[in-house]
mmCIF file of C-alpha atoms in Angstrom:
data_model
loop_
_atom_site.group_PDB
_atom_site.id
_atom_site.type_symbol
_atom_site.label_atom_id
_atom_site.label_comp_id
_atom_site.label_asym_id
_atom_site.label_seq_id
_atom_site.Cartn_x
_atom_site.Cartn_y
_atom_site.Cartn_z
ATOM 1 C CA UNK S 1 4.052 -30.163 17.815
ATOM 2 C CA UNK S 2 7.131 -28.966 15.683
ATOM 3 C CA UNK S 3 8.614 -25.706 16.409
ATOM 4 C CA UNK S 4 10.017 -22.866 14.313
ATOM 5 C CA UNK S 5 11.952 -20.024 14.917
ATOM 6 C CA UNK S 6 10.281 -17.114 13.656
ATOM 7 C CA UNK S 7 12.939 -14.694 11.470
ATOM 8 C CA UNK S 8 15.728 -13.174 12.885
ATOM 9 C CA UNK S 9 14.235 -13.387 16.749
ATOM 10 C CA UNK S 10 14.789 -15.711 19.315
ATOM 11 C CA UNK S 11 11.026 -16.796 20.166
ATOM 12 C CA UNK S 12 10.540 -20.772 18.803
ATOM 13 C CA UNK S 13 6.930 -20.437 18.239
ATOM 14 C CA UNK S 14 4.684 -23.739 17.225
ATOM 15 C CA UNK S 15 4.034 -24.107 13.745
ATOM 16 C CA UNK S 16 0.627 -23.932 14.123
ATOM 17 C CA UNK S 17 -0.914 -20.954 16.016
ATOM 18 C CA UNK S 18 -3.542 -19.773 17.989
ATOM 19 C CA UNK S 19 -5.926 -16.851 16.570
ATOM 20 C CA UNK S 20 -7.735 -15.018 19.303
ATOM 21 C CA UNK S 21 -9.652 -13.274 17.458
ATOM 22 C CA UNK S 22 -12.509 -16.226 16.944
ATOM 23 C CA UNK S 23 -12.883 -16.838 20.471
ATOM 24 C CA UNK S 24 -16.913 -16.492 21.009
ATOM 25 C CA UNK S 25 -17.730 -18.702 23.537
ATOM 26 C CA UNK S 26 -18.213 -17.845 27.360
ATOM 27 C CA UNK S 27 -15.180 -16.860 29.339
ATOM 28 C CA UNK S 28 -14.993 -20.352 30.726
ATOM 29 C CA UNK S 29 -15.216 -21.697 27.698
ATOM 30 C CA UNK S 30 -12.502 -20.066 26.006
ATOM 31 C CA UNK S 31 -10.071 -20.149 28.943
ATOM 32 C CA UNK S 32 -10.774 -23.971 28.956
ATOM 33 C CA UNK S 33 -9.605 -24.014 25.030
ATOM 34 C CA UNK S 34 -6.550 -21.645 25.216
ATOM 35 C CA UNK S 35 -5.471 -23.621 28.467
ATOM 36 C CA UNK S 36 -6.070 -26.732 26.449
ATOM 37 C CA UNK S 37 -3.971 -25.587 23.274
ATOM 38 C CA UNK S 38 -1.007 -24.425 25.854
ATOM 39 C CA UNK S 39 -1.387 -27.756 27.289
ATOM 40 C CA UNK S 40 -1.250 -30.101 24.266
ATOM 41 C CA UNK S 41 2.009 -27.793 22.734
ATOM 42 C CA UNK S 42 0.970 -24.697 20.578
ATOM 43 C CA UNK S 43 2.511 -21.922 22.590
ATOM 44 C CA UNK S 44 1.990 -19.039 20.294
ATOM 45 C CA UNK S 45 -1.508 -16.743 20.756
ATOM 46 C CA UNK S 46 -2.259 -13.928 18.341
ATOM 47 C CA UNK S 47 -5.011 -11.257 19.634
ATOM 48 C CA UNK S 48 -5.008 -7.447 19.030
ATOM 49 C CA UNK S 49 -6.303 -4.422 21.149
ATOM 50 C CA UNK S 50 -9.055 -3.811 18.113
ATOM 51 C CA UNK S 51 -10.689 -7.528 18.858
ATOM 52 C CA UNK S 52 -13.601 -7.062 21.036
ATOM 53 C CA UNK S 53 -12.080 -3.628 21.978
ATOM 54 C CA UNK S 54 -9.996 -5.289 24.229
ATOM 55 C CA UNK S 55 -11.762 -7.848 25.638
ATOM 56 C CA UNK S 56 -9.804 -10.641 23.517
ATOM 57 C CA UNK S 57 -6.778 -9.415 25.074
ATOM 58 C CA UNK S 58 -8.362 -9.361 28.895
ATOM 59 C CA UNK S 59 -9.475 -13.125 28.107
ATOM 60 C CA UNK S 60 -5.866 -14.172 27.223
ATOM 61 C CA UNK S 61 -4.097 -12.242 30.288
ATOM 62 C CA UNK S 62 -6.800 -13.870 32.556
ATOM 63 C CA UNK S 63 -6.553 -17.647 31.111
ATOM 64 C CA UNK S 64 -2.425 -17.222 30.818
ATOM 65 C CA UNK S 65 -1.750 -15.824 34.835
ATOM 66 C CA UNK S 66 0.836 -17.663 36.425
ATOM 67 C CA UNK S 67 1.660 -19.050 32.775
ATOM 68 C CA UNK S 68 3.693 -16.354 31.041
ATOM 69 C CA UNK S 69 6.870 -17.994 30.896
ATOM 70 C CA UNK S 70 4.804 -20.745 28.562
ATOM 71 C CA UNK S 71 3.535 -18.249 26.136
ATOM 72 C CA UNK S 72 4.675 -16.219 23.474
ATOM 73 C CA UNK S 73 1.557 -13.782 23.359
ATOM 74 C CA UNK S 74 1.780 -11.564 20.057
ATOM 75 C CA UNK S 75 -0.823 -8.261 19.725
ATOM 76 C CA UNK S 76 -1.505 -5.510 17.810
ATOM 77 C CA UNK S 77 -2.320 -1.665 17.587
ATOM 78 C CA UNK S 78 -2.938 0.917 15.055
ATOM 79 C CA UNK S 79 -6.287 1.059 14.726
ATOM 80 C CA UNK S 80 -7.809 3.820 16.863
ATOM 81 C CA UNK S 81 -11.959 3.266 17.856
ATOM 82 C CA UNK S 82 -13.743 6.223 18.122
ATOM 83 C CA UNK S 83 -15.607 8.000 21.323
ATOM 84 C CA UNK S 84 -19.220 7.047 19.767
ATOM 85 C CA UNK S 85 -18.260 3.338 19.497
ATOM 86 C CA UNK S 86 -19.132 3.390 15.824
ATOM 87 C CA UNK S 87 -15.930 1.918 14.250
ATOM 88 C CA UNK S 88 -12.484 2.708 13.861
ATOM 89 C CA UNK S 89 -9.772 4.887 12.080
ATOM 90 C CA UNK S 90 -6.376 4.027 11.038
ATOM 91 C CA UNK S 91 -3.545 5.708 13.363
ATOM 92 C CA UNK S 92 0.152 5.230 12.855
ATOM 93 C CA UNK S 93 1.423 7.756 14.808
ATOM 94 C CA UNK S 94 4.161 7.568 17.274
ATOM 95 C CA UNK S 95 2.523 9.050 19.588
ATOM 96 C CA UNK S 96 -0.825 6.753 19.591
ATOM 97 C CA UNK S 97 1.106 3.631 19.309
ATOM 98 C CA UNK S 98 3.027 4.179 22.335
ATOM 99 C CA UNK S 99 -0.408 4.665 24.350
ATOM 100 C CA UNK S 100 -1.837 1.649 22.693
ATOM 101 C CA UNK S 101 0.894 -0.165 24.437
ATOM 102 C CA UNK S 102 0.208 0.822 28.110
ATOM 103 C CA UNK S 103 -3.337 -0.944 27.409
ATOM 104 C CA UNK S 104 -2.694 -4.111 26.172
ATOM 105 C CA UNK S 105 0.168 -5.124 28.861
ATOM 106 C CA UNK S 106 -2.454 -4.149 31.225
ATOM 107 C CA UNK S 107 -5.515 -6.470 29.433
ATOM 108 C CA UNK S 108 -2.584 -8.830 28.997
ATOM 109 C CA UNK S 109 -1.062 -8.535 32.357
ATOM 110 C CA UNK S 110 1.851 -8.569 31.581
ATOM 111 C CA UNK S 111 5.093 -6.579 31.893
ATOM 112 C CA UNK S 112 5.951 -7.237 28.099
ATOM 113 C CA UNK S 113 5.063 -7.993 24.908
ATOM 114 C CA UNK S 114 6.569 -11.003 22.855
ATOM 115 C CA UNK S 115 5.940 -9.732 19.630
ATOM 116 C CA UNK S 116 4.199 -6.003 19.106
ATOM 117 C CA UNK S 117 2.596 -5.708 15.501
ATOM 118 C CA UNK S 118 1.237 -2.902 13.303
ATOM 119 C CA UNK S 119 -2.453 -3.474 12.503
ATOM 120 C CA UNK S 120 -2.545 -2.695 8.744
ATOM 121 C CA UNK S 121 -0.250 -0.011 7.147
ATOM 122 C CA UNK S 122 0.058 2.384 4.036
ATOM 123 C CA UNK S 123 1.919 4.351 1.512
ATOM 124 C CA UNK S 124 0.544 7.316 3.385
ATOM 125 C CA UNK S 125 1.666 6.464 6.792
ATOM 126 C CA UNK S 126 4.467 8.325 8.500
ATOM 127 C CA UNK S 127 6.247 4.995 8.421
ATOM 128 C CA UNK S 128 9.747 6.355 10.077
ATOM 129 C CA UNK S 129 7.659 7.728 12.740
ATOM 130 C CA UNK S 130 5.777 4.167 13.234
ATOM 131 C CA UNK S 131 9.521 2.335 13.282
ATOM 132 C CA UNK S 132 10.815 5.024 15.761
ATOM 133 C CA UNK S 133 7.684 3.756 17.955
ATOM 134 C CA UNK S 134 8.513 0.009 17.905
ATOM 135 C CA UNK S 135 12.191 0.798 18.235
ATOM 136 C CA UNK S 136 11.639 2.510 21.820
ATOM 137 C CA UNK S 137 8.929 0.411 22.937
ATOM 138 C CA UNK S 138 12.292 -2.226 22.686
ATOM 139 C CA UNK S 139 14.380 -0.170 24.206
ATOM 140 C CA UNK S 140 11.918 0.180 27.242
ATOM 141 C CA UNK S 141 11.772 -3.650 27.430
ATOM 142 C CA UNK S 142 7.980 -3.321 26.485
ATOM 143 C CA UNK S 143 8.348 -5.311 23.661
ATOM 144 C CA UNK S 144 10.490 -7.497 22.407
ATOM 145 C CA UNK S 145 9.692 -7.558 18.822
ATOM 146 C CA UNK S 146 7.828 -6.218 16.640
ATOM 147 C CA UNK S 147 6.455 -7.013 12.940
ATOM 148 C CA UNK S 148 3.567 -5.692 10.504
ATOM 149 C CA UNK S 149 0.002 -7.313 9.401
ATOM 150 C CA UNK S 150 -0.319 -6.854 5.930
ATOM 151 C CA UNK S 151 -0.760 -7.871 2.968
ATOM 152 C CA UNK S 152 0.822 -4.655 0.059
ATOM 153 C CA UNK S 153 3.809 -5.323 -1.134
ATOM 154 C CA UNK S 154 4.694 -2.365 -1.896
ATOM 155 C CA UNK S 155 4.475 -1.464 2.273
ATOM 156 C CA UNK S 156 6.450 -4.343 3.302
ATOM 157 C CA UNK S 157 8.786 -3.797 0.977
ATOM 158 C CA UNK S 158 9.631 -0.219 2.952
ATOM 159 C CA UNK S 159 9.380 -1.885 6.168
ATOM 160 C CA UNK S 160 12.400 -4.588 4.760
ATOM 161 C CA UNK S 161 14.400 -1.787 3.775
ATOM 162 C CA UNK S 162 13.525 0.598 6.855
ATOM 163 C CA UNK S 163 12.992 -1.286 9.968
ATOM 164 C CA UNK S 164 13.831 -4.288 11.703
ATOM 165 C CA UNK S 165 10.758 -6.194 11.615
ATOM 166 C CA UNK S 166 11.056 -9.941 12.720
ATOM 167 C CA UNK S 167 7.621 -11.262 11.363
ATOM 168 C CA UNK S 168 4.556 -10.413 8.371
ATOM 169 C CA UNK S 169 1.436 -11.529 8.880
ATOM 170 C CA UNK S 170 -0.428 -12.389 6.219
ATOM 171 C CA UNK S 171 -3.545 -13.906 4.256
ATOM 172 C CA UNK S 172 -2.380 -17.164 2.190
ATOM 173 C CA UNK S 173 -3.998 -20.110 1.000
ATOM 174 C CA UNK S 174 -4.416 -22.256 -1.891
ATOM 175 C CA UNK S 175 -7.387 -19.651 -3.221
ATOM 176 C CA UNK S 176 -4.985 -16.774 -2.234
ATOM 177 C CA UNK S 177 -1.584 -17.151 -3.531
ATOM 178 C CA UNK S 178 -0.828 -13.600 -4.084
ATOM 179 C CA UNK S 179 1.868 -13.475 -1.852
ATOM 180 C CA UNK S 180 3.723 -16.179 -3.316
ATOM 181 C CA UNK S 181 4.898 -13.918 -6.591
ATOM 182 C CA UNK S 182 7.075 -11.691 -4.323
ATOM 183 C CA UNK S 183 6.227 -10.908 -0.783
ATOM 184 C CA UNK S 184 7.001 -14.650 -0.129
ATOM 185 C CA UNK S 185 10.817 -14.767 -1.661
ATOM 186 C CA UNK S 186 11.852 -11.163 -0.544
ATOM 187 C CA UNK S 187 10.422 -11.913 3.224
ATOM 188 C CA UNK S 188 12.541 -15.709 2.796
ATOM 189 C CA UNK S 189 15.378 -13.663 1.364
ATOM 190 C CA UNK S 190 15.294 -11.185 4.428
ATOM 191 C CA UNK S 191 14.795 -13.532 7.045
ATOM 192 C CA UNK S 192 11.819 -12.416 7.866
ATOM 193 C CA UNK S 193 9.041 -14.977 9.463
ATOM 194 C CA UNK S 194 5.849 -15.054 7.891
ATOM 195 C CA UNK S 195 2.682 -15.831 9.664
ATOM 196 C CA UNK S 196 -0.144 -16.966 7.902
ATOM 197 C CA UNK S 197 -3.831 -16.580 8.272
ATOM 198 C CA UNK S 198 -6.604 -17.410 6.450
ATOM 199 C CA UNK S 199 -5.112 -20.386 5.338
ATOM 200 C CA UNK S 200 -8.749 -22.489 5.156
ATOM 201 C CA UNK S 201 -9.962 -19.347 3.054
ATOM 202 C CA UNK S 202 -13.093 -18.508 5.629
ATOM 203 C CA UNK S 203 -14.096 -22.230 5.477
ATOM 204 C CA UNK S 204 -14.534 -22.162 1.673
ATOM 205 C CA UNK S 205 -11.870 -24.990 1.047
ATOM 206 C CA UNK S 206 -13.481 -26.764 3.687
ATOM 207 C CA UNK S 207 -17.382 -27.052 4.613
ATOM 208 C CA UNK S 208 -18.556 -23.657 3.383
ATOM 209 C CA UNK S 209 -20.607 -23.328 0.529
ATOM 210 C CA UNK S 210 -18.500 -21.959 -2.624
ATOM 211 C CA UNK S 211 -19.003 -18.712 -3.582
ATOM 212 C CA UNK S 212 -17.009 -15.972 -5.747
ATOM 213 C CA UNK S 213 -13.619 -15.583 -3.829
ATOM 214 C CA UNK S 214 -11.069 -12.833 -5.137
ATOM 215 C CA UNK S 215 -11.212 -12.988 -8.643
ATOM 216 C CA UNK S 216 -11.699 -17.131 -8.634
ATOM 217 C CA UNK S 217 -15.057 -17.456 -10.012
ATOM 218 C CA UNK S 218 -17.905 -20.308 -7.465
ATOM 219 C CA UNK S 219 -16.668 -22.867 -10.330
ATOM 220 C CA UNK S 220 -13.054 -22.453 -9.476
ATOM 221 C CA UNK S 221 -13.711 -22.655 -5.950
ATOM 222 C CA UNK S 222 -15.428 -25.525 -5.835
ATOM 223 C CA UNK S 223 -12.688 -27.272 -7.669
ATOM 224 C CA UNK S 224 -10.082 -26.200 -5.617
ATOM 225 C CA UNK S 225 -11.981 -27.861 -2.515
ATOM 226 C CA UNK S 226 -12.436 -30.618 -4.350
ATOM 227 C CA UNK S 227 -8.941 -31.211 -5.379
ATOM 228 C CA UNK S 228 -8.378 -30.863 -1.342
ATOM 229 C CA UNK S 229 -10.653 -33.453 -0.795
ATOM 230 C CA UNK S 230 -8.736 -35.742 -3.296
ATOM 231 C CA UNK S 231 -4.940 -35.345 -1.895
ATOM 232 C CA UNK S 232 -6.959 -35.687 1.548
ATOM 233 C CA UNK S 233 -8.683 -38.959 0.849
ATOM 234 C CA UNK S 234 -12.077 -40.026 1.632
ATOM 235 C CA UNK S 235 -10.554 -40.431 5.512
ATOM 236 C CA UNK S 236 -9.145 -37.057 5.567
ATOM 237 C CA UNK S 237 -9.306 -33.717 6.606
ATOM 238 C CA UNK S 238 -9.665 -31.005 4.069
ATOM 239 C CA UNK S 239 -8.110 -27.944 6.634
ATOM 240 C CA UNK S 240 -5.389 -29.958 7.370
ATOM 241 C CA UNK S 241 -4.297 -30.466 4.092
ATOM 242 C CA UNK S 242 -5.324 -27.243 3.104
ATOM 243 C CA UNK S 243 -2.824 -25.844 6.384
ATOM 244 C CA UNK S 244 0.123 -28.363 5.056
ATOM 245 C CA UNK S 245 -0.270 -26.883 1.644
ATOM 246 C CA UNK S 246 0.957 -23.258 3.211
ATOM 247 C CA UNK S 247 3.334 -24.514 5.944
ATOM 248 C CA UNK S 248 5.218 -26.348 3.532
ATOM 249 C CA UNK S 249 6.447 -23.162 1.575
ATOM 250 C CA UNK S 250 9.691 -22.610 2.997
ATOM 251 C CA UNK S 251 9.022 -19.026 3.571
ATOM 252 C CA UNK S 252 6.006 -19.376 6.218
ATOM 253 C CA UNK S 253 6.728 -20.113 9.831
ATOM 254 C CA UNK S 254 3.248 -20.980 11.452
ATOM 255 C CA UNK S 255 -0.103 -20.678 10.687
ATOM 256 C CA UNK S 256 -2.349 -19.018 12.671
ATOM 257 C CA UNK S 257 -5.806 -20.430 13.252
ATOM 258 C CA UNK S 258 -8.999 -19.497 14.218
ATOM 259 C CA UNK S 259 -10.120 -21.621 16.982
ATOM 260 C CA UNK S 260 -13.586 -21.228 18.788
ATOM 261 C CA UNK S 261 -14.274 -25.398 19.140
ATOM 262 C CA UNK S 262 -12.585 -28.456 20.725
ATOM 263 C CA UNK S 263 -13.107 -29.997 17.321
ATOM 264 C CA UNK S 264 -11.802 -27.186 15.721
ATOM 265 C CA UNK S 265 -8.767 -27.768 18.144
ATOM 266 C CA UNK S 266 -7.977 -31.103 17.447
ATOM 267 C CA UNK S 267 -8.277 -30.574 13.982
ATOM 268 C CA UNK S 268 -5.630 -28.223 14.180
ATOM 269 C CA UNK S 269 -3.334 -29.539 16.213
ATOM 270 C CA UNK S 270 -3.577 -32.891 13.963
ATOM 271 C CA UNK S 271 -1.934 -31.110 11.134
ATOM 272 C CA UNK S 272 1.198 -30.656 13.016
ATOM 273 C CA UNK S 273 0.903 -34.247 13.434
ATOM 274 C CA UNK S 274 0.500 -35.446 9.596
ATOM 275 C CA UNK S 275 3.481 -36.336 7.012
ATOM 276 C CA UNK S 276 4.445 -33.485 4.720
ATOM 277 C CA UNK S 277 2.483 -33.322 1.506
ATOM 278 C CA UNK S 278 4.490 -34.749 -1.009
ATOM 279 C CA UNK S 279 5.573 -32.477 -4.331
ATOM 280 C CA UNK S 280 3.564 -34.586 -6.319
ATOM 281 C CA UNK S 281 0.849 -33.621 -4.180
ATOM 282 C CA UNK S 282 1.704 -30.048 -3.470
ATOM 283 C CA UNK S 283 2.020 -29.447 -7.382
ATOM 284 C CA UNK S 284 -1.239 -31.101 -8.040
ATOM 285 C CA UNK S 285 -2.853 -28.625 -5.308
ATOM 286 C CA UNK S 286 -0.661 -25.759 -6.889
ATOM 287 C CA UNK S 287 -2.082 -26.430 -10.532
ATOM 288 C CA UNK S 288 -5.466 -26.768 -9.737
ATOM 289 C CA UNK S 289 -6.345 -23.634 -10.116
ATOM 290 C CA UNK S 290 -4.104 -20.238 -12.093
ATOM 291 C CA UNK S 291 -2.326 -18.422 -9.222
ATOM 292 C CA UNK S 292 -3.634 -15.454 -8.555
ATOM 293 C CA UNK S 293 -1.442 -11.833 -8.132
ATOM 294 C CA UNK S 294 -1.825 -8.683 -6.101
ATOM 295 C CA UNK S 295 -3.616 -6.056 -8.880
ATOM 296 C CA UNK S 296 -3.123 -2.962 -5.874
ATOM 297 C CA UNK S 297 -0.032 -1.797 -3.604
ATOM 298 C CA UNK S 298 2.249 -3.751 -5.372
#
């Protein structure tokens, strides 16, 4: 496994990640995987206190005990479920943010927090206020760092100029290159680490069936996966090429990955393992299909 150092922080996370948030299986199940990923050298987890209202983050502090020093365990908060159990609002306050806190060290069982993230974020937020939060959880030694989960420029641009966020997490892949026309240069420019998901695209530029995907039309997706499957080979593995293909911009720091299988495991943890892409290979992937730009929040 190869290692990165994610922005300006001092936590050397793997380059490819662990996604909680796919977990499905039985309790032993799952603790069997995450143990297994810890064991064979990813040593970064994402979860949040929105998946499975918690649970996710119980099943992580239970699989993890007598493990913390191993893990660098990265949640998030800002969405708020209501009483009735019906869904959730968005809440950036100060005030809820530092409550949210309290929970997940207690689901995680832990006495801190490797990296603390906002769940989403706005124009419309009080976005001071939400800094001021982050900044004291530090102080407290609740977290250590904190970064955002989103995808509008135009909001990570203010938290560049207005916080000191270590890490973005983001949606990029080879049928979502949006980020690449600025978020991905000013976050580079920063120093700030960029964690990808949805870097298979939901399993469309691997097994899924294609259908309409952002504004590519079924015909372009299908002809992105099969370009995949060309660079791949007829031995290879479409997701890993598909993960190389957004590792290799020198902006990105891991890729997080939604895990629920052994196979699904292995497959992942092969990547690491593979040459990089060549830029013969990388620009055939890259011209296979227009790159496509944010139309909102930018």
């Amino acid at each position: 496994m190869n290692y990165r150092v994610l922005g300006k922080s001092t936590l050397k996370i793997s380059e490819i990640s662990f996604g909680g948030m796919s977990l499905t299986g039985t309790p032993v199940e799952d603790t069997r995987l995450l143990l297994e990923a810890l064991d064979r050298g990813i040593n970064f987890f994402d979860t949040a206190d929105l998946y499975g209202k918690g649970a996710n983050e119980e099943l992580l502090g239970k699989a993890f005990q007598g493990k913390r020093a191993q893990v660098i365990i990265a949640t998030k908060a800002g969405n708020q479920w209501r009483k009735d159990g019906s869904g959730w609002d968005w809440n950036p306050r100060k005030e809820y943010i530092l409550s949210c806190v309290e929970g997940s060290l207690r689901r995680l069982q832990t006495d801190y927090i490797d990296l603390y993230q906002l769940h989403g974020g706005t124009m419309d937020d009080p976005i001071d206020e939400t800094i001021s939060a982050f900044e004291l959880l530090k102080q407290q030694g609740k977290i250590r760092y904190y970064g955002i989960s989103s995808i509008r420029p135009n909001v990570i641009r203010e938290y560049i100029s207005r916080s000191n966020i270590v890490s973005v997490m983001m949606q990029y892949s080879l049928l979502d290159r949006r980020p690449e026309e600025s978020c991905l240069p000013l976050l580079k420019e920063h120093g700030i680490g960029v964690l990808v998901r949805g870097g298979v695209a939901g399993g469309l530029l691997v097994d899924k069936p294609a259908v309409p995907y952002l504004n590519y039309s079924e015909k372009e997706v299908r002809y992105a996966a099969a370009a995949l499957r060309k660079i791949a080979g007829p031995a290879g593995h479409p997701a890993r090429t598909a993960l190389q293909f957004v590792l290799q911009h020198p902006a990105v720091t891991s890729a997080v990955v939604g895990i629920r299988t052994m196979p699904q495991l292995e497959d992942a943890l092969a990547t690491a393992q593979m040459p990089p892409l060549s830029e013969m290979d990388r620009r055939y992937l890259a011209e296979s299909l227009p790159a496509n730009t944010y139309e909102l929040h930018r």
